[in-house]
Amino acid sequence: MTIIEIIDAFTFYGLDVLCLAALTFAAVQLCKLTFLKKLNRKLITFLPFILGTLFYAAYAALKNMSFEYLILNYVSVLEHGISVGAAATLTFVLYEQFVREKKSGLTASEGVISALIEGYVPAENVEKVAKLISEAIAKDVTGGGASRAAEILSANAGEEITERDIQVLSKLIIEALAHVNAS
Protein backbone atom coordinates (compact mmCIF):
# COMPACT_ATOMS: atom_id res chain seq x y z
CA MET A 1 0.00 0.00 0.00
CA THR A 2 1.41 3.38 -0.96
CA ILE A 3 1.17 6.52 1.16
CA ILE A 4 -1.42 7.97 -1.24
CA GLU A 5 -3.60 4.87 -0.89
CA ILE A 6 -3.32 5.07 2.91
CA ILE A 7 -4.34 8.76 2.88
CA ASP A 8 -7.24 7.98 0.52
CA ALA A 9 -8.40 5.22 2.84
CA PHE A 10 -8.41 7.55 5.82
CA THR A 11 -10.22 10.33 3.96
CA PHE A 12 -12.90 7.81 2.97
CA TYR A 13 -13.96 7.53 6.63
CA GLY A 14 -15.35 10.37 8.73
CA LEU A 15 -13.88 11.66 11.99
CA ASP A 16 -16.46 9.79 14.07
CA VAL A 17 -15.58 6.50 12.36
CA LEU A 18 -11.85 7.11 12.84
CA CYS A 19 -12.25 7.86 16.55
CA LEU A 20 -14.41 4.78 17.03
CA ALA A 21 -11.89 2.75 15.00
CA ALA A 22 -9.13 3.79 17.40
CA LEU A 23 -11.33 2.74 20.32
CA THR A 24 -12.12 -0.55 18.56
CA PHE A 25 -8.43 -1.17 17.82
CA ALA A 26 -7.55 -0.63 21.48
CA ALA A 27 -10.43 -2.84 22.68
CA VAL A 28 -9.49 -5.66 20.30
CA GLN A 29 -5.84 -5.52 21.38
CA LEU A 30 -6.89 -5.57 25.03
CA CYS A 31 -9.21 -8.54 24.41
CA LYS A 32 -6.48 -10.41 22.53
CA LEU A 33 -4.01 -9.87 25.36
CA THR A 34 -6.40 -10.85 28.16
CA PHE A 35 -9.31 -13.21 27.89
CA LEU A 36 -9.20 -14.16 24.19
CA LYS A 37 -5.66 -15.60 24.16
CA LYS A 38 -6.86 -19.13 23.53
CA LEU A 39 -9.55 -18.24 20.99
CA ASN A 40 -9.09 -19.41 17.41
CA ARG A 41 -7.36 -16.72 15.31
CA LYS A 42 -9.98 -17.08 12.59
CA LEU A 43 -12.66 -15.95 15.04
CA ILE A 44 -10.55 -13.02 16.24
CA THR A 45 -10.50 -11.77 12.64
CA PHE A 46 -14.16 -10.81 12.96
CA LEU A 47 -13.79 -9.14 16.36
CA PRO A 48 -13.02 -5.61 15.03
CA PHE A 49 -16.16 -5.71 12.89
CA ILE A 50 -18.36 -6.95 15.73
CA LEU A 51 -16.99 -4.46 18.25
CA GLY A 52 -16.99 -1.68 15.64
CA THR A 53 -20.66 -2.27 14.93
CA LEU A 54 -21.49 -2.33 18.65
CA PHE A 55 -19.48 0.83 19.31
CA TYR A 56 -21.07 2.65 16.37
CA ALA A 57 -24.55 1.57 17.48
CA ALA A 58 -23.88 2.94 20.97
CA TYR A 59 -22.48 6.15 19.47
CA ALA A 60 -25.48 6.57 17.14
CA ALA A 61 -27.93 5.96 19.98
CA LEU A 62 -26.18 8.54 22.19
CA LYS A 63 -25.79 11.05 19.38
CA ASN A 64 -29.48 10.87 18.44
CA MET A 65 -30.68 10.31 22.03
CA SER A 66 -32.84 7.44 20.84
CA PHE A 67 -32.70 3.68 20.56
CA GLU A 68 -35.47 4.00 18.00
CA TYR A 69 -32.90 5.54 15.65
CA LEU A 70 -31.01 2.24 15.65
CA ILE A 71 -34.11 0.34 14.57
CA LEU A 72 -35.21 2.81 11.93
CA ASN A 73 -31.72 3.23 10.45
CA TYR A 74 -30.23 -0.22 11.09
CA VAL A 75 -28.75 -0.43 7.57
CA SER A 76 -26.83 2.81 8.01
CA VAL A 77 -25.72 1.77 11.50
CA LEU A 78 -24.47 -1.59 10.17
CA GLU A 79 -22.64 0.06 7.28
CA HIS A 80 -20.93 2.55 9.57
CA GLY A 81 -20.18 -0.21 12.10
CA ILE A 82 -18.48 -2.28 9.43
CA SER A 83 -16.59 0.85 8.35
CA VAL A 84 -15.38 1.22 11.93
CA GLY A 85 -14.20 -2.41 11.88
CA ALA A 86 -12.46 -1.90 8.54
CA ALA A 87 -10.74 1.25 9.77
CA ALA A 88 -9.70 -0.55 12.97
CA THR A 89 -8.25 -3.37 10.89
CA LEU A 90 -6.40 -0.84 8.72
CA THR A 91 -5.08 0.81 11.89
CA PHE A 92 -3.85 -2.58 13.10
CA VAL A 93 -2.05 -3.23 9.80
CA LEU A 94 -0.41 0.21 9.90
CA TYR A 95 0.59 -0.38 13.52
CA GLU A 96 2.14 -3.75 12.68
CA GLN A 97 3.97 -2.41 9.63
CA PHE A 98 5.26 0.94 10.85
CA VAL A 99 5.06 1.28 14.64
CA ARG A 100 5.57 -2.02 16.41
CA GLU A 101 9.14 -3.17 16.57
CA LYS A 102 9.64 -6.86 16.35
CA LYS A 103 11.86 -8.08 19.18
CA SER A 104 13.06 -11.10 17.32
CA GLY A 105 16.50 -11.96 16.21
CA LEU A 106 15.21 -14.24 13.49
CA THR A 107 16.87 -14.80 10.16
CA ALA A 108 14.86 -14.31 6.97
CA SER A 109 14.06 -18.03 6.78
CA GLU A 110 13.05 -18.18 10.43
CA GLY A 111 10.88 -15.08 9.96
CA VAL A 112 9.04 -16.71 7.05
CA ILE A 113 8.54 -19.90 9.04
CA SER A 114 7.29 -18.01 12.10
CA ALA A 115 4.78 -16.09 9.97
CA LEU A 116 3.48 -19.35 8.49
CA ILE A 117 3.18 -21.28 11.76
CA GLU A 118 1.65 -18.44 13.75
CA GLY A 119 -1.78 -19.57 14.84
CA TYR A 120 -0.87 -23.24 14.59
CA VAL A 121 1.75 -23.18 17.34
CA PRO A 122 1.17 -21.45 20.71
CA ALA A 123 2.38 -17.85 20.51
CA GLU A 124 5.06 -18.29 23.15
CA ASN A 125 6.68 -21.11 21.15
CA VAL A 126 6.55 -19.65 17.62
CA GLU A 127 10.14 -18.33 17.54
CA LYS A 128 11.59 -21.48 19.09
CA VAL A 129 9.73 -23.79 16.69
CA ALA A 130 10.66 -21.58 13.71
CA LYS A 131 14.32 -21.87 14.65
CA LEU A 132 14.03 -25.65 15.10
CA ILE A 133 12.38 -26.10 11.71
CA SER A 134 14.89 -23.82 10.01
CA GLU A 135 17.83 -25.71 11.53
CA ALA A 136 16.32 -29.08 10.62
CA ILE A 137 15.76 -28.03 7.01
CA ALA A 138 19.23 -26.49 6.73
CA LYS A 139 20.88 -29.67 8.04
CA ASP A 140 18.80 -31.95 5.82
CA VAL A 141 20.69 -32.94 2.69
CA THR A 142 18.36 -35.77 1.68
CA GLY A 143 15.46 -33.53 0.65
CA GLY A 144 13.13 -34.78 3.40
CA GLY A 145 12.80 -31.39 5.03
CA ALA A 146 9.01 -31.45 4.80
CA SER A 147 8.79 -34.63 6.87
CA ARG A 148 11.19 -33.24 9.51
CA ALA A 149 9.21 -29.99 9.61
CA ALA A 150 6.00 -32.02 10.02
CA GLU A 151 7.54 -33.91 12.97
CA ILE A 152 8.52 -30.68 14.70
CA LEU A 153 5.10 -29.15 14.03
CA SER A 154 3.31 -32.26 15.36
CA ALA A 155 5.30 -32.09 18.57
CA ASN A 156 4.59 -28.39 19.11
CA ALA A 157 1.19 -27.69 17.52
CA GLY A 158 -2.02 -26.88 19.32
CA GLU A 159 -4.72 -29.50 19.84
CA GLU A 160 -7.03 -28.25 17.08
CA ILE A 161 -4.54 -28.75 14.24
CA THR A 162 -5.03 -31.91 12.19
CA GLU A 163 -2.39 -34.17 10.66
CA ARG A 164 -3.51 -33.00 7.21
CA ASP A 165 -2.97 -29.37 8.25
CA ILE A 166 0.51 -30.25 9.46
CA GLN A 167 1.42 -31.96 6.19
CA VAL A 168 0.14 -29.06 4.08
CA LEU A 169 1.83 -26.50 6.32
CA SER A 170 5.17 -28.31 6.21
CA LYS A 171 5.06 -28.46 2.40
CA LEU A 172 4.15 -24.77 2.30
CA ILE A 173 7.15 -23.99 4.52
CA ILE A 174 9.49 -25.86 2.17
CA GLU A 175 8.06 -24.05 -0.88
CA ALA A 176 8.26 -20.64 0.79
CA LEU A 177 11.85 -21.23 1.88
CA ALA A 178 12.77 -22.27 -1.64
CA HIS A 179 11.60 -18.87 -2.88
CA VAL A 180 13.30 -17.01 -0.01
CA ASN A 181 16.60 -18.80 -0.53
CA ALA A 182 16.43 -18.35 -4.33
CA SER A 183 16.28 -14.56 -4.04
Coordinates of C-alpha atoms in Angstrom, one line a residue:
M1 CA 0.0 0.0 0.0
T2 CA 1.4 3.4 -1.0
I3 CA 1.2 6.5 1.2
I4 CA -1.4 8.0 -1.2
E5 CA -3.6 4.9 -0.9
I6 CA -3.3 5.1 2.9
I7 CA -4.3 8.8 2.9
D8 CA -7.2 8.0 0.5
A9 CA -8.4 5.2 2.8
F10 CA -8.4 7.6 5.8
T11 CA -10.2 10.3 4.0
F12 CA -12.9 7.8 3.0
Y13 CA -14.0 7.5 6.6
G14 CA -15.3 10.4 8.7
L15 CA -13.9 11.7 12.0
D16 CA -16.5 9.8 14.1
V17 CA -15.6 6.5 12.4
L18 CA -11.8 7.1 12.8
C19 CA -12.2 7.9 16.5
L20 CA -14.4 4.8 17.0
A21 CA -11.9 2.8 15.0
A22 CA -9.1 3.8 17.4
L23 CA -11.3 2.7 20.3
T24 CA -12.1 -0.5 18.6
F25 CA -8.4 -1.2 17.8
A26 CA -7.6 -0.6 21.5
A27 CA -10.4 -2.8 22.7
V28 CA -9.5 -5.7 20.3
Q29 CA -5.8 -5.5 21.4
L30 CA -6.9 -5.6 25.0
C31 CA -9.2 -8.5 24.4
K32 CA -6.5 -10.4 22.5
L33 CA -4.0 -9.9 25.4
T34 CA -6.4 -10.8 28.2
F35 CA -9.3 -13.2 27.9
L36 CA -9.2 -14.2 24.2
K37 CA -5.7 -15.6 24.2
K38 CA -6.9 -19.1 23.5
L39 CA -9.6 -18.2 21.0
N40 CA -9.1 -19.4 17.4
R41 CA -7.4 -16.7 15.3
K42 CA -10.0 -17.1 12.6
L43 CA -12.7 -16.0 15.0
I44 CA -10.6 -13.0 16.2
T45 CA -10.5 -11.8 12.6
F46 CA -14.2 -10.8 13.0
L47 CA -13.8 -9.1 16.4
P48 CA -13.0 -5.6 15.0
F49 CA -16.2 -5.7 12.9
I50 CA -18.4 -6.9 15.7
L51 CA -17.0 -4.5 18.2
G52 CA -17.0 -1.7 15.6
T53 CA -20.7 -2.3 14.9
L54 CA -21.5 -2.3 18.7
F55 CA -19.5 0.8 19.3
Y56 CA -21.1 2.6 16.4
A57 CA -24.6 1.6 17.5
A58 CA -23.9 2.9 21.0
Y59 CA -22.5 6.2 19.5
A60 CA -25.5 6.6 17.1
A61 CA -27.9 6.0 20.0
L62 CA -26.2 8.5 22.2
K63 CA -25.8 11.1 19.4
N64 CA -29.5 10.9 18.4
M65 CA -30.7 10.3 22.0
S66 CA -32.8 7.4 20.8
F67 CA -32.7 3.7 20.6
E68 CA -35.5 4.0 18.0
Y69 CA -32.9 5.5 15.6
L70 CA -31.0 2.2 15.6
I71 CA -34.1 0.3 14.6
L72 CA -35.2 2.8 11.9
N73 CA -31.7 3.2 10.5
Y74 CA -30.2 -0.2 11.1
V75 CA -28.7 -0.4 7.6
S76 CA -26.8 2.8 8.0
V77 CA -25.7 1.8 11.5
L78 CA -24.5 -1.6 10.2
E79 CA -22.6 0.1 7.3
H80 CA -20.9 2.6 9.6
G81 CA -20.2 -0.2 12.1
I82 CA -18.5 -2.3 9.4
S83 CA -16.6 0.8 8.4
V84 CA -15.4 1.2 11.9
G85 CA -14.2 -2.4 11.9
A86 CA -12.5 -1.9 8.5
A87 CA -10.7 1.3 9.8
A88 CA -9.7 -0.5 13.0
T89 CA -8.3 -3.4 10.9
L90 CA -6.4 -0.8 8.7
T91 CA -5.1 0.8 11.9
F92 CA -3.8 -2.6 13.1
V93 CA -2.0 -3.2 9.8
L94 CA -0.4 0.2 9.9
Y95 CA 0.6 -0.4 13.5
E96 CA 2.1 -3.7 12.7
Q97 CA 4.0 -2.4 9.6
F98 CA 5.3 0.9 10.9
V99 CA 5.1 1.3 14.6
R100 CA 5.6 -2.0 16.4
E101 CA 9.1 -3.2 16.6
K102 CA 9.6 -6.9 16.4
K103 CA 11.9 -8.1 19.2
S104 CA 13.1 -11.1 17.3
G105 CA 16.5 -12.0 16.2
L106 CA 15.2 -14.2 13.5
T107 CA 16.9 -14.8 10.2
A108 CA 14.9 -14.3 7.0
S109 CA 14.1 -18.0 6.8
E110 CA 13.1 -18.2 10.4
G111 CA 10.9 -15.1 10.0
V112 CA 9.0 -16.7 7.0
I113 CA 8.5 -19.9 9.0
S114 CA 7.3 -18.0 12.1
A115 CA 4.8 -16.1 10.0
L116 CA 3.5 -19.3 8.5
I117 CA 3.2 -21.3 11.8
E118 CA 1.6 -18.4 13.7
G119 CA -1.8 -19.6 14.8
Y120 CA -0.9 -23.2 14.6
V121 CA 1.8 -23.2 17.3
P122 CA 1.2 -21.5 20.7
A123 CA 2.4 -17.8 20.5
E124 CA 5.1 -18.3 23.2
N125 CA 6.7 -21.1 21.1
V126 CA 6.6 -19.7 17.6
E127 CA 10.1 -18.3 17.5
K128 CA 11.6 -21.5 19.1
V129 CA 9.7 -23.8 16.7
A130 CA 10.7 -21.6 13.7
K131 CA 14.3 -21.9 14.7
L132 CA 14.0 -25.7 15.1
I133 CA 12.4 -26.1 11.7
S134 CA 14.9 -23.8 10.0
E135 CA 17.8 -25.7 11.5
A136 CA 16.3 -29.1 10.6
I137 CA 15.8 -28.0 7.0
A138 CA 19.2 -26.5 6.7
K139 CA 20.9 -29.7 8.0
D140 CA 18.8 -32.0 5.8
V141 CA 20.7 -32.9 2.7
T142 CA 18.4 -35.8 1.7
G143 CA 15.5 -33.5 0.7
G144 CA 13.1 -34.8 3.4
G145 CA 12.8 -31.4 5.0
A146 CA 9.0 -31.5 4.8
S147 CA 8.8 -34.6 6.9
R148 CA 11.2 -33.2 9.5
A149 CA 9.2 -30.0 9.6
A150 CA 6.0 -32.0 10.0
E151 CA 7.5 -33.9 13.0
I152 CA 8.5 -30.7 14.7
L153 CA 5.1 -29.1 14.0
S154 CA 3.3 -32.3 15.4
A155 CA 5.3 -32.1 18.6
N156 CA 4.6 -28.4 19.1
A157 CA 1.2 -27.7 17.5
G158 CA -2.0 -26.9 19.3
E159 CA -4.7 -29.5 19.8
E160 CA -7.0 -28.3 17.1
I161 CA -4.5 -28.8 14.2
T162 CA -5.0 -31.9 12.2
E163 CA -2.4 -34.2 10.7
R164 CA -3.5 -33.0 7.2
D165 CA -3.0 -29.4 8.3
I166 CA 0.5 -30.3 9.5
Q167 CA 1.4 -32.0 6.2
V168 CA 0.1 -29.1 4.1
L169 CA 1.8 -26.5 6.3
S170 CA 5.2 -28.3 6.2
K171 CA 5.1 -28.5 2.4
L172 CA 4.2 -24.8 2.3
I173 CA 7.2 -24.0 4.5
I174 CA 9.5 -25.9 2.2
E175 CA 8.1 -24.0 -0.9
A176 CA 8.3 -20.6 0.8
L177 CA 11.9 -21.2 1.9
A178 CA 12.8 -22.3 -1.6
H179 CA 11.6 -18.9 -2.9
V180 CA 13.3 -17.0 0.0
N181 CA 16.6 -18.8 -0.5
A182 CA 16.4 -18.3 -4.3
S183 CA 16.3 -14.6 -4.0

